Amino acid sequence: MAQLFLHNHIVYHAFSLYACGASPDLILHHTKRNTEYQLVPPKFSDEVTVSDMFDPAKFKACIGKEEHFLDFCEFFEQALEKYGYEEVLQKYLVGDNEIAKNLFPRMYHGYVHGIMHIGLGLEFKQLPILAEGLAEAAVHNDQYYTDYIDACNAEARKEIGPKQSMISCFEDALLDDKITNCSSFDYCRQYEAPSEQFPEGRWFVRREPYRDGVVGLVKNELASIAGKWRVTEHDDLERATAEIINTSSMSPSPKTTTPLQKPPHTSQETRERERERDN
């Protein structure tokens, strides 16, 4: 069961609570709660491996291997310090090169925890958090997300029909019964009849919700819809980015929206001091 907890949720809880104005005591309370299930790293970073990662061939040899997580953390911290975050993101995540194309879909694995880490690192200007998010992406596998992203890009290149807004794509997906019913807790949960080991039987998760349900059953349907949201080199990239932010802020996920609630992320303690000063 411990292997179900593979990501460091402390970052998401702490930053989101801070952005919502939580007190230091509340942030500390939830930080301690999240330390209870942290896994011991399979190995600690070593200087030789980290140094070797600056060689693209040796970097690629470590991709997808969880035992190199802390090596990647140290590597990306050094790279960010040496080159700056813009150059690192361009080279290792969003650029038109082999390594970036390899890492980009891995960022979605683990239910977008890599994206959350990277986003919070950028939002709060914390390079170690950004490095950890990139390291998470680097050690994830690239199975079904890569296939799905490739399918979306293929549909977009066909340019079938007029372009749509991202919100309208969401709405189209919600109107498709096959998509809205492709995965659920009941779909993933399986019952095992009573046995000597489990006299009362047991419930367990056999199917992976996204791999087996979403991508496994409706990849083509989703890609057909997603391919209608297209950004070309002639488009206003800033406008498209604003649309993504707007759509995310309207989504039901508190993990992606809470940092937007109280900009510029002043804590309750800070706001109380400001009120006292103003009075």
Backbone as CSV, one residue per row, in Angstrom:
resi,resn,N_x,N_y,N_z,CA_x,CA_y,CA_z,C_x,C_y,C_z
1,MET,0.817,-1.204,0.000,0.000,0.000,0.000,0.857,1.263,0.000
2,ALA,2.043,1.193,0.611,2.870,2.400,0.691,3.222,2.917,-0.700
3,GLN,3.295,2.002,-1.697,3.676,2.415,-3.030,2.617,3.278,-3.716
4,LEU,1.423,3.353,-3.107,0.411,4.247,-3.654,0.786,5.700,-3.444
5,PHE,1.638,5.964,-2.480,2.007,7.341,-2.143,3.395,7.637,-2.707
6,LEU,3.439,8.063,-3.944,4.718,8.238,-4.605,5.122,9.695,-4.767
7,HIS,4.269,10.635,-4.368,4.570,12.042,-4.603,4.543,12.835,-3.307
8,ASN,5.323,13.901,-3.330,5.451,14.767,-2.165,4.336,15.811,-2.183
9,HIS,3.251,15.546,-1.464,2.116,16.465,-1.445,2.339,17.656,-0.513
10,ILE,3.418,17.628,0.245,3.692,18.733,1.172,3.771,20.055,0.406
11,VAL,4.422,20.030,-0.729,4.581,21.247,-1.530,3.227,21.828,-1.915
12,TYR,2.315,20.983,-2.398,1.020,21.473,-2.874,0.186,22.024,-1.722
13,HIS,0.186,21.295,-0.616,-0.618,21.736,0.519,-0.060,23.023,1.127
14,ALA,1.238,23.059,1.313,1.837,24.217,1.984,1.670,25.491,1.163
15,PHE,1.984,25.431,-0.122,1.868,26.621,-0.963,0.411,27.049,-1.138
16,SER,-0.486,26.069,-1.297,-1.900,26.405,-1.484,-2.493,27.010,-0.220
17,LEU,-2.140,26.457,0.926,-2.616,27.027,2.188,-2.072,28.446,2.373
18,TYR,-0.805,28.622,2.060,-0.197,29.952,2.191,-0.895,30.959,1.282
19,ALA,-1.177,30.530,0.041,-1.826,31.426,-0.910,-3.239,31.792,-0.482
20,CYS,-3.883,30.892,0.262,-5.242,31.156,0.740,-5.243,31.924,2.055
21,GLY,-4.053,32.246,2.577,-3.984,33.050,3.793,-3.985,32.260,5.076
22,ALA,-3.617,30.988,5.036,-3.611,30.176,6.245,-2.550,30.662,7.226
23,SER,-2.779,30.388,8.496,-1.828,30.778,9.530,-0.601,29.868,9.486
24,PRO,0.535,30.316,10.011,1.727,29.460,10.048,1.468,28.146,10.788
25,ASP,0.682,28.184,11.862,0.404,26.963,12.628,-0.360,25.946,11.786
26,LEU,-1.321,26.420,10.991,-2.101,25.507,10.149,-1.230,24.907,9.053
27,ILE,-0.368,25.716,8.469,0.543,25.206,7.433,1.467,24.147,8.022
28,LEU,1.996,24.404,9.206,2.894,23.450,9.863,2.155,22.166,10.215
29,HIS,0.917,22.292,10.665,0.104,21.120,11.021,-0.046,20.183,9.833
30,HIS,-0.413,20.734,8.671,-0.630,19.886,7.497,0.688,19.404,6.899
31,THR,1.750,20.159,7.101,3.061,19.677,6.664,3.447,18.424,7.438
32,LYS,3.228,18.440,8.737,3.552,17.267,9.560,2.683,16.072,9.188
33,ARG,1.412,16.320,8.886,0.522,15.229,8.485,1.050,14.531,7.239
34,ASN,1.597,15.315,6.311,2.054,14.748,5.044,3.409,14.058,5.149
35,THR,4.123,14.283,6.238,5.425,13.622,6.374,5.276,12.148,6.753
36,GLU,4.083,11.744,7.207,3.898,10.398,7.734,4.026,9.311,6.674
37,TYR,3.728,9.640,5.420,3.746,8.597,4.388,4.898,8.769,3.386
38,GLN,5.845,9.646,3.674,6.950,9.848,2.746,7.819,8.592,2.651
39,LEU,8.172,8.228,1.443,9.004,7.055,1.223,10.489,7.400,1.348
40,VAL,11.258,6.420,1.781,12.711,6.594,1.816,13.220,6.504,0.378
41,PRO,14.048,7.438,-0.082,14.534,7.375,-1.462,15.305,6.089,-1.720
42,PRO,15.159,5.528,-2.938,15.886,4.284,-3.249,17.394,4.454,-3.193
43,LYS,17.866,5.672,-3.482,19.288,5.964,-3.327,19.448,7.479,-3.280
44,PHE,20.536,7.916,-2.652,20.817,9.345,-2.593,21.658,9.747,-3.810
45,SER,21.709,11.038,-4.064,22.440,11.502,-5.243,23.944,11.312,-5.048
46,ASP,24.627,11.135,-6.155,26.087,11.064,-6.073,26.678,11.972,-7.143
47,GLU,27.822,12.538,-6.856,28.422,13.576,-7.695,28.725,13.073,-9.102
48,VAL,29.153,11.816,-9.208,29.537,11.301,-10.525,28.330,11.236,-11.447
49,THR,27.233,10.675,-10.952,26.025,10.547,-11.775,25.488,11.916,-12.165
50,VAL,25.454,12.843,-11.196,24.940,14.182,-11.475,25.803,14.871,-12.521
51,SER,27.106,14.767,-12.397,28.012,15.371,-13.375,27.830,14.750,-14.759
52,ASP,27.640,13.423,-14.787,27.449,12.732,-16.063,26.176,13.182,-16.773
53,MET,25.170,13.611,-16.014,23.886,13.979,-16.617,23.987,15.189,-17.535
54,PHE,25.056,15.958,-17.446,25.227,17.074,-18.369,25.590,16.587,-19.772
55,ASP,25.931,15.308,-19.883,26.107,14.657,-21.179,24.733,14.141,-21.618
56,PRO,24.175,14.630,-22.723,22.826,14.238,-23.136,22.616,12.731,-23.223
57,ALA,23.601,12.004,-23.690,23.451,10.556,-23.815,23.306,9.898,-22.446
58,LYS,24.095,10.354,-21.465,24.012,9.786,-20.126,22.760,10.264,-19.404
59,PHE,22.311,11.490,-19.719,21.044,11.989,-19.169,19.907,11.078,-19.617
60,LYS,19.847,10.791,-20.911,18.771,9.955,-21.457,18.804,8.544,-20.879
61,ALA,20.006,8.061,-20.550,20.124,6.710,-19.995,19.489,6.598,-18.615
62,CYS,19.338,7.728,-17.927,18.757,7.719,-16.575,17.257,8.007,-16.564
63,ILE,16.711,8.467,-17.685,15.297,8.834,-17.740,14.418,7.616,-17.464
64,GLY,13.380,7.836,-16.678,12.424,6.766,-16.384,12.833,5.831,-15.267
65,LYS,13.937,6.126,-14.590,14.428,5.248,-13.527,14.294,5.960,-12.183
66,GLU,13.389,5.453,-11.345,13.087,6.110,-10.077,14.296,6.235,-9.161
67,GLU,15.241,5.307,-9.285,16.400,5.361,-8.402,17.248,6.602,-8.644
68,HIS,17.021,7.290,-9.744,17.805,8.492,-10.047,17.049,9.780,-9.698
69,PHE,15.980,9.687,-8.926,15.192,10.880,-8.619,16.040,11.976,-7.965
70,LEU,16.782,11.629,-6.918,17.584,12.647,-6.234,18.771,13.100,-7.086
71,ASP,19.256,12.221,-7.958,20.282,12.663,-8.907,19.718,13.747,-9.822
72,PHE,18.486,13.534,-10.315,17.853,14.527,-11.175,17.571,15.825,-10.414
73,CYS,17.161,15.704,-9.153,16.932,16.910,-8.348,18.191,17.761,-8.272
74,GLU,19.306,17.115,-7.950,20.571,17.832,-7.834,21.017,18.363,-9.193
75,PHE,20.838,17.558,-10.232,21.232,17.991,-11.575,20.459,19.242,-11.993
76,PHE,19.135,19.227,-11.820,18.339,20.374,-12.264,18.598,21.607,-11.405
77,GLU,18.895,21.415,-10.123,19.266,22.580,-9.305,20.540,23.218,-9.844
78,GLN,21.511,22.388,-10.184,22.762,22.922,-10.734,22.530,23.580,-12.090
79,ALA,21.712,22.941,-12.922,21.446,23.496,-14.253,20.704,24.829,-14.153
80,LEU,19.737,24.916,-13.244,18.992,26.164,-13.057,19.902,27.276,-12.552
81,GLU,20.801,26.926,-11.668,21.752,27.908,-11.139,22.708,28.372,-12.238
82,LYS,23.092,27.459,-13.108,24.096,27.760,-14.133,23.506,28.487,-15.341
83,TYR,22.298,28.041,-15.782,21.756,28.547,-17.040,20.523,29.443,-16.874
84,GLY,19.848,29.380,-15.718,18.607,30.112,-15.555,17.413,29.260,-15.963
85,TYR,16.254,29.570,-15.403,15.113,28.683,-15.618,14.599,28.717,-17.059
86,GLU,14.700,29.875,-17.747,14.185,29.936,-19.116,14.930,28.956,-20.028
87,GLU,16.244,28.963,-19.950,17.042,28.086,-20.813,16.835,26.620,-20.451
88,VAL,16.717,26.327,-19.151,16.518,24.939,-18.719,15.174,24.409,-19.203
89,LEU,14.120,25.195,-19.049,12.795,24.753,-19.510,12.779,24.564,-21.019
90,GLN,13.451,25.455,-21.733,13.489,25.335,-23.187,14.228,24.072,-23.609
91,LYS,15.320,23.775,-22.956,16.140,22.633,-23.352,15.552,21.303,-22.908
92,TYR,14.969,21.281,-21.693,14.582,19.986,-21.131,13.069,19.736,-21.089
93,LEU,12.254,20.717,-21.502,10.819,20.480,-21.355,9.992,20.884,-22.575
94,VAL,10.202,22.058,-23.120,9.298,22.544,-24.164,9.978,22.794,-25.507
95,GLY,11.269,22.585,-25.596,11.981,22.860,-26.839,11.739,21.792,-27.898
96,ASP,12.158,22.115,-29.113,12.019,21.188,-30.237,13.273,20.338,-30.343
97,ASN,13.460,19.476,-29.350,14.630,18.593,-29.342,14.231,17.254,-28.719
98,GLU,15.088,16.279,-28.850,14.762,14.910,-28.441,14.483,14.796,-26.944
99,ILE,15.318,15.430,-26.115,15.150,15.314,-24.665,13.853,15.977,-24.219
100,ALA,13.560,17.179,-24.705,12.330,17.879,-24.317,11.098,17.092,-24.746
101,LYS,11.118,16.546,-25.944,9.976,15.763,-26.419,9.809,14.487,-25.592
102,ASN,10.900,14.003,-25.029,10.844,12.817,-24.174,10.275,13.162,-22.799
103,LEU,10.711,14.294,-22.237,10.292,14.648,-20.876,8.885,15.239,-20.815
104,PHE,8.473,15.960,-21.855,7.200,16.683,-21.787,6.021,15.789,-21.406
105,PRO,5.783,14.653,-22.081,4.633,13.827,-21.686,4.799,13.177,-20.321
106,ARG,6.034,12.967,-19.884,6.247,12.372,-18.561,5.769,13.313,-17.455
107,MET,5.726,14.609,-17.754,5.264,15.598,-16.786,3.813,15.341,-16.371
108,TYR,3.039,14.678,-17.230,1.633,14.410,-16.941,1.437,13.182,-16.061
109,HIS,2.440,12.338,-15.997,2.284,11.093,-15.250,2.182,11.351,-13.752
110,GLY,1.673,10.333,-13.032,1.436,10.515,-11.609,0.335,11.533,-11.382
111,TYR,-0.628,11.578,-12.323,-1.763,12.500,-12.224,-1.297,13.949,-12.071
112,VAL,-0.507,14.365,-13.029,-0.012,15.736,-13.235,0.731,16.311,-12.038
113,HIS,1.280,15.482,-11.169,2.028,16.012,-10.036,3.271,16.776,-10.496
114,GLY,3.885,16.302,-11.605,5.045,17.026,-12.116,4.669,18.435,-12.554
115,ILE,3.524,18.569,-13.246,3.067,19.889,-13.678,2.802,20.775,-12.468
116,MET,2.176,20.214,-11.447,1.866,20.992,-10.253,3.145,21.498,-9.592
117,HIS,4.121,20.613,-9.482,5.402,20.992,-8.875,6.077,22.105,-9.683
118,ILE,6.154,21.907,-10.999,6.802,22.887,-11.864,6.063,24.221,-11.807
119,GLY,4.729,24.163,-11.847,3.938,25.388,-11.794,4.120,26.156,-10.501
120,LEU,4.131,25.443,-9.384,4.317,26.120,-8.097,5.729,26.685,-7.966
121,GLY,6.704,25.953,-8.489,8.074,26.464,-8.459,8.202,27.776,-9.209
122,LEU,7.528,27.859,-10.364,7.563,29.098,-11.144,6.738,30.193,-10.483
123,GLU,5.541,29.833,-10.012,4.634,30.827,-9.421,5.250,31.491,-8.197
124,PHE,5.902,30.691,-7.362,6.457,31.216,-6.115,7.958,31.484,-6.214
125,LYS,8.497,31.347,-7.429,9.916,31.660,-7.677,10.838,30.861,-6.764
126,GLN,10.582,29.552,-6.695,11.377,28.650,-5.865,12.076,27.634,-6.768
127,LEU,13.337,27.881,-7.069,14.051,27.011,-7.996,14.193,25.569,-7.504
128,PRO,14.388,25.316,-6.195,14.450,23.904,-5.757,13.152,23.148,-6.025
129,ILE,12.010,23.827,-5.908,10.725,23.185,-6.192,10.606,22.918,-7.691
130,LEU,11.042,23.865,-8.501,11.052,23.667,-9.948,11.949,22.488,-10.311
131,ALA,13.113,22.399,-9.685,14.039,21.290,-9.954,13.402,19.959,-9.573
132,GLU,12.700,19.929,-8.450,12.060,18.697,-8.008,10.949,18.286,-8.977
133,GLY,10.194,19.268,-9.500,9.157,18.957,-10.472,9.730,18.381,-11.759
134,LEU,10.822,18.951,-12.233,11.472,18.422,-13.427,12.023,17.021,-13.165
135,ALA,12.525,16.805,-11.944,13.034,15.479,-11.587,11.904,14.455,-11.556
136,GLU,10.729,14.852,-11.053,9.587,13.944,-11.064,9.251,13.526,-12.493
137,ALA,9.212,14.517,-13.389,8.913,14.198,-14.788,9.959,13.244,-15.357
138,ALA,11.217,13.468,-15.019,12.298,12.665,-15.592,12.238,11.198,-15.180
139,VAL,11.729,10.905,-13.991,11.720,9.511,-13.538,10.399,8.810,-13.817
140,HIS,9.385,9.541,-14.281,8.129,8.890,-14.639,8.287,8.098,-15.932
141,ASN,7.420,7.083,-16.111,7.410,6.389,-17.398,6.610,7.223,-18.394
142,ASP,6.667,6.854,-19.649,6.054,7.692,-20.690,5.000,6.933,-21.485
143,GLN,4.394,5.928,-20.893,3.530,5.025,-21.649,2.335,5.717,-22.307
144,TYR,1.205,5.747,-21.609,-0.048,6.125,-22.261,-0.194,7.624,-22.487
145,TYR,0.459,8.474,-21.709,0.345,9.906,-21.951,1.002,10.280,-23.273
146,THR,2.113,9.655,-23.590,2.782,9.929,-24.855,1.870,9.577,-26.018
147,ASP,1.241,8.421,-25.939,0.322,8.003,-27.006,-0.831,8.991,-27.150
148,TYR,-1.355,9.448,-26.014,-2.495,10.365,-26.071,-2.088,11.719,-26.657
149,ILE,-0.966,12.262,-26.204,-0.507,13.550,-26.725,-0.203,13.458,-28.212
150,ASP,0.409,12.343,-28.644,0.672,12.146,-30.070,-0.635,12.117,-30.863
151,ALA,-1.657,11.465,-30.294,-2.955,11.388,-30.975,-3.596,12.770,-31.085
152,CYS,-3.482,13.581,-30.011,-4.035,14.948,-30.035,-3.332,15.803,-31.076
153,ASN,-2.003,15.706,-31.124,-1.241,16.486,-32.094,-1.576,16.065,-33.525
154,ALA,-1.774,14.758,-33.723,-2.123,14.267,-35.062,-3.478,14.820,-35.505
155,GLU,-4.436,14.855,-34.577,-5.751,15.404,-34.899,-5.660,16.900,-35.196
156,ALA,-4.856,17.609,-34.410,-4.716,19.052,-34.615,-4.113,19.354,-35.985
157,ARG,-3.151,18.546,-36.405,-2.504,18.775,-37.701,-3.457,18.559,-38.878
158,LYS,-4.497,17.756,-38.663,-5.481,17.539,-39.727,-6.295,18.800,-40.004
159,GLU,-6.419,19.661,-38.985,-7.173,20.911,-39.102,-8.573,20.673,-39.650
160,ILE,-9.252,19.695,-39.062,-10.624,19.388,-39.463,-11.582,20.319,-38.717
161,GLY,-12.332,21.087,-39.472,-13.298,21.989,-38.861,-12.631,23.215,-38.271
162,PRO,-13.445,24.168,-37.826,-12.903,25.406,-37.248,-12.271,25.160,-35.887
163,LYS,-11.348,26.037,-35.511,-10.750,25.954,-34.181,-11.810,26.275,-33.129
164,GLN,-11.626,25.691,-31.940,-12.548,25.945,-30.845,-11.780,26.457,-29.629
165,SER,-12.482,27.123,-28.746,-11.873,27.538,-27.487,-11.685,26.314,-26.602
166,MET,-10.798,26.431,-25.640,-10.559,25.312,-24.739,-11.800,24.995,-23.906
167,ILE,-12.512,26.028,-23.483,-13.736,25.811,-22.705,-14.763,25.040,-23.521
168,SER,-14.919,25.381,-24.796,-15.893,24.674,-25.625,-15.488,23.216,-25.823
169,CYS,-14.171,22.937,-25.855,-13.714,21.544,-25.939,-14.103,20.783,-24.673
170,PHE,-13.941,21.427,-23.517,-14.378,20.818,-22.262,-15.870,20.498,-22.326
171,GLU,-16.652,21.462,-22.808,-18.104,21.288,-22.857,-18.490,20.156,-23.803
172,ASP,-17.796,20.041,-24.928,-18.074,18.945,-25.866,-17.796,17.585,-25.225
173,ALA,-16.697,17.516,-24.468,-16.368,16.253,-23.799,-17.440,15.878,-22.771
174,LEU,-17.948,16.881,-22.061,-18.974,16.614,-21.050,-20.295,16.173,-21.657
175,LEU,-20.524,16.497,-22.916,-21.761,16.106,-23.582,-21.693,14.708,-24.187
176,ASP,-20.498,14.118,-24.167,-20.306,12.782,-24.742,-20.427,11.733,-23.634
177,ASP,-21.478,10.937,-23.681,-21.728,9.943,-22.620,-20.605,8.917,-22.520
178,LYS,-20.014,8.538,-23.636,-18.933,7.550,-23.594,-17.736,8.095,-22.835
179,ILE,-17.435,9.379,-23.047,-16.307,9.996,-22.355,-16.600,10.164,-20.868
180,THR,-17.787,10.688,-20.551,-18.090,10.972,-19.141,-18.247,9.708,-18.309
181,ASN,-18.459,8.562,-18.954,-18.642,7.314,-18.209,-17.503,6.321,-18.413
182,CYS,-16.384,6.796,-18.956,-15.299,5.864,-19.291,-14.550,5.348,-18.073
183,SER,-14.580,6.091,-16.974,-13.821,5.671,-15.796,-14.522,6.161,-14.542
184,SER,-14.397,5.400,-13.494,-14.986,5.766,-12.208,-14.348,4.886,-11.147
185,PHE,-14.649,5.182,-9.907,-14.116,4.350,-8.832,-14.663,2.936,-8.937
186,ASP,-15.934,2.824,-9.296,-16.534,1.490,-9.425,-15.918,0.712,-10.585
187,TYR,-15.557,1.418,-11.663,-14.917,0.748,-12.799,-13.563,0.174,-12.396
188,CYS,-12.826,0.914,-11.584,-11.471,0.503,-11.218,-11.458,-0.482,-10.052
189,ARG,-12.477,-0.392,-9.183,-12.481,-1.218,-7.985,-12.974,-2.630,-8.309
190,GLN,-12.265,-3.602,-7.823,-12.612,-5.008,-8.067,-12.858,-5.717,-6.734
191,TYR,-13.752,-6.721,-6.777,-14.043,-7.490,-5.565,-13.455,-8.886,-5.700
192,GLU,-12.783,-9.308,-4.664,-12.206,-10.651,-4.618,-12.982,-11.476,-3.616
193,ALA,-13.453,-12.612,-4.038,-14.287,-13.467,-3.186,-13.526,-13.896,-1.935
194,PRO,-14.247,-14.262,-0.870,-13.584,-14.700,0.363,-12.595,-15.830,0.115
195,SER,-11.495,-15.790,0.831,-10.468,-16.816,0.718,-9.879,-17.049,2.101
196,GLU,-8.943,-17.958,2.182,-8.303,-18.223,3.473,-7.555,-16.993,3.967
197,GLN,-6.932,-16.284,3.049,-6.190,-15.078,3.421,-7.118,-13.922,3.756
198,PHE,-8.229,-13.816,3.020,-9.205,-12.745,3.251,-10.587,-13.369,3.422
199,PRO,-10.911,-13.823,4.630,-12.166,-14.555,4.886,-13.420,-13.766,4.496
200,GLU,-13.372,-12.474,4.575,-14.548,-11.668,4.237,-14.469,-11.096,2.817
201,GLY,-13.509,-11.576,2.045,-13.315,-11.002,0.723,-12.612,-9.658,0.847
202,ARG,-12.372,-9.020,-0.282,-11.739,-7.697,-0.233,-11.999,-6.936,-1.528
203,TRP,-11.978,-5.615,-1.397,-12.044,-4.721,-2.538,-10.639,-4.211,-2.826
204,PHE,-10.275,-4.119,-4.080,-8.964,-3.590,-4.422,-9.037,-2.971,-5.809
205,VAL,-8.048,-2.148,-6.138,-8.002,-1.476,-7.432,-7.145,-2.292,-8.386
206,ARG,-7.787,-2.838,-9.410,-7.067,-3.636,-10.400,-6.795,-2.818,-11.661
207,ARG,-7.763,-2.031,-12.074,-7.593,-1.211,-13.274,-7.068,0.162,-12.887
208,GLU,-6.195,0.706,-13.718,-5.686,2.055,-13.497,-6.683,3.026,-14.136
209,PRO,-7.218,4.003,-13.381,-8.301,4.850,-13.881,-8.001,5.537,-15.211
210,TYR,-6.811,6.116,-15.344,-6.511,6.859,-16.567,-6.050,5.931,-17.686
211,ARG,-5.124,5.045,-17.375,-4.573,4.146,-18.404,-5.647,3.236,-18.989
212,ASP,-6.394,2.549,-18.107,-7.367,1.575,-18.567,-8.726,2.187,-18.899
213,GLY,-9.100,3.242,-18.142,-10.404,3.843,-18.363,-10.388,4.930,-19.409
214,VAL,-9.723,6.042,-19.104,-9.774,7.211,-19.993,-9.054,6.937,-21.317
215,VAL,-7.752,6.727,-21.267,-6.998,6.505,-22.497,-7.330,5.143,-23.102
216,GLY,-7.549,4.160,-22.251,-7.832,2.821,-22.751,-9.132,2.712,-23.529
217,LEU,-10.125,3.522,-23.159,-11.452,3.386,-23.765,-11.839,4.533,-24.699
218,VAL,-11.368,5.747,-24.426,-11.852,6.887,-25.231,-10.721,7.788,-25.720
219,LYS,-9.544,7.235,-25.922,-8.423,8.062,-26.377,-8.754,8.773,-27.687
220,ASN,-9.298,8.060,-28.649,-9.568,8.653,-29.950,-10.655,9.722,-29.872
221,GLU,-11.687,9.457,-29.068,-12.766,10.437,-28.921,-12.247,11.727,-28.284
222,LEU,-11.424,11.589,-27.249,-10.864,12.771,-26.593,-9.898,13.507,-27.515
223,ALA,-9.078,12.763,-28.229,-8.117,13.400,-29.135,-8.834,14.166,-30.238
224,SER,-9.950,13.637,-30.706,-10.718,14.315,-31.747,-11.220,15.671,-31.269
225,ILE,-11.623,15.726,-29.995,-12.087,16.995,-29.421,-10.909,17.911,-29.123
226,ALA,-9.873,17.363,-28.467,-8.708,18.181,-28.092,-8.025,18.775,-29.317
227,GLY,-8.060,18.058,-30.437,-7.414,18.533,-31.652,-8.058,19.767,-32.258
228,LYS,-9.224,20.149,-31.739,-9.906,21.350,-32.240,-9.383,22.627,-31.563
229,TRP,-8.634,22.427,-30.467,-7.978,23.593,-29.846,-6.562,23.639,-30.385
230,ARG,-6.303,24.580,-31.269,-5.030,24.611,-31.989,-4.352,25.968,-31.819
231,VAL,-3.055,25.927,-31.621,-2.243,27.137,-31.545,-1.146,27.006,-32.595
232,THR,-1.143,27.895,-33.550,-0.139,27.853,-34.609,0.906,28.932,-34.362
233,GLU,1.959,28.889,-35.165,3.035,29.867,-35.009,2.575,31.282,-35.335
234,HIS,1.433,31.394,-35.994,0.912,32.718,-36.337,-0.038,33.251,-35.269
235,ASP,-0.388,32.412,-34.294,-1.314,32.839,-33.250,-0.620,33.701,-32.205
236,ASP,-1.444,34.379,-31.441,-0.948,35.153,-30.313,-0.698,34.196,-29.153
237,LEU,0.563,33.860,-28.895,0.899,32.889,-27.860,0.470,33.375,-26.482
238,GLU,0.599,34.677,-26.254,0.201,35.232,-24.961,-1.304,35.053,-24.732
239,ARG,-2.099,35.246,-25.788,-3.537,35.054,-25.660,-3.868,33.590,-25.367
240,ALA,-3.193,32.683,-26.071,-3.439,31.255,-25.862,-3.069,30.848,-24.439
241,THR,-1.972,31.399,-23.929,-1.567,31.108,-22.555,-2.606,31.616,-21.568
242,ALA,-3.128,32.813,-21.826,-4.178,33.369,-20.961,-5.418,32.493,-20.977
243,GLU,-5.714,31.912,-22.139,-6.883,31.035,-22.237,-6.694,29.773,-21.398
244,ILE,-5.487,29.232,-21.402,-5.199,28.059,-20.579,-5.399,28.391,-19.095
245,ILE,-4.862,29.532,-18.682,-4.999,29.946,-17.283,-6.465,30.150,-16.924
246,ASN,-7.200,30.795,-17.819,-8.616,31.037,-17.573,-9.380,29.728,-17.442
247,THR,-9.104,28.783,-18.333,-9.787,27.492,-18.296,-9.442,26.737,-17.021
248,SER,-8.178,26.776,-16.635,-7.757,26.088,-15.415,-8.442,26.669,-14.188
249,SER,-8.587,28.003,-14.171,-9.208,28.641,-13.013,-10.682,28.308,-12.904
250,MET,-11.289,27.864,-14.004,-12.699,27.494,-14.000,-12.906,26.003,-13.800
251,SER,-11.802,25.256,-13.724,-11.907,23.814,-13.524,-12.179,23.529,-12.062
252,PRO,-12.653,22.303,-11.728,-13.016,21.999,-10.343,-11.858,21.611,-9.455
253,SER,-10.620,21.606,-9.969,-9.498,21.113,-9.173,-8.932,22.194,-8.265
254,PRO,-9.028,22.022,-6.949,-8.449,23.017,-6.043,-6.940,23.058,-6.098
255,LYS,-6.317,21.976,-6.560,-4.858,21.942,-6.613,-4.313,22.962,-7.602
256,THR,-5.102,23.251,-8.652,-4.600,24.155,-9.677,-5.135,25.565,-9.530
257,THR,-6.122,25.783,-8.677,-6.744,27.099,-8.630,-6.478,27.871,-7.348
258,THR,-6.183,27.196,-6.251,-6.063,27.933,-4.996,-4.956,28.979,-4.980
259,PRO,-3.796,28.778,-5.629,-2.776,29.832,-5.595,-3.237,31.136,-6.253
260,LEU,-4.345,31.094,-6.998,-4.823,32.307,-7.654,-5.725,33.130,-6.754
261,GLN,-6.074,32.601,-5.587,-7.142,33.213,-4.810,-6.740,34.517,-4.127
262,LYS,-5.543,34.588,-3.606,-5.152,35.771,-2.850,-3.780,36.281,-3.293
263,PRO,-3.663,36.694,-4.538,-2.372,37.252,-4.951,-2.089,38.526,-4.180
264,PRO,-0.834,38.887,-3.884,0.364,38.144,-4.293,0.823,37.139,-3.243
265,HIS,-0.085,36.296,-2.801,0.243,35.201,-1.889,0.694,35.695,-0.519
266,THR,0.038,36.704,-0.013,0.382,37.185,1.323,-0.302,36.333,2.371
267,SER,0.404,35.995,3.423,-0.145,35.141,4.460,-1.063,35.938,5.380
268,GLN,-1.844,35.216,6.167,-2.746,35.856,7.125,-1.957,36.726,8.100
269,GLU,-0.796,36.203,8.532,0.022,36.941,9.481,0.490,38.271,8.870
270,THR,0.885,38.236,7.593,1.342,39.451,6.927,0.212,40.451,6.788
271,ARG,-0.966,39.971,6.412,-2.094,40.882,6.234,-2.515,41.521,7.562
272,GLU,-2.403,40.762,8.653,-2.734,41.332,9.967,-1.757,42.438,10.336
273,ARG,-0.474,42.231,10.041,0.519,43.272,10.317,0.246,44.521,9.479
274,GLU,-0.167,44.298,8.210,-0.464,45.440,7.345,-1.673,46.214,7.847
275,ARG,-2.673,45.501,8.362,-3.842,46.182,8.903,-3.492,46.995,10.128
276,GLU,-2.645,46.411,10.990,-2.211,47.135,12.183,-1.431,48.391,11.804
277,ARG,-0.590,48.273,10.776,0.203,49.417,10.328,-0.711,50.514,9.783
278,ASP,-1.699,50.096,8.986,-2.599,51.076,8.367,-3.475,51.785,9.396
279,ASN,-3.779,51.076,10.501,-4.611,51.674,11.531,-3.786,52.586,12.459
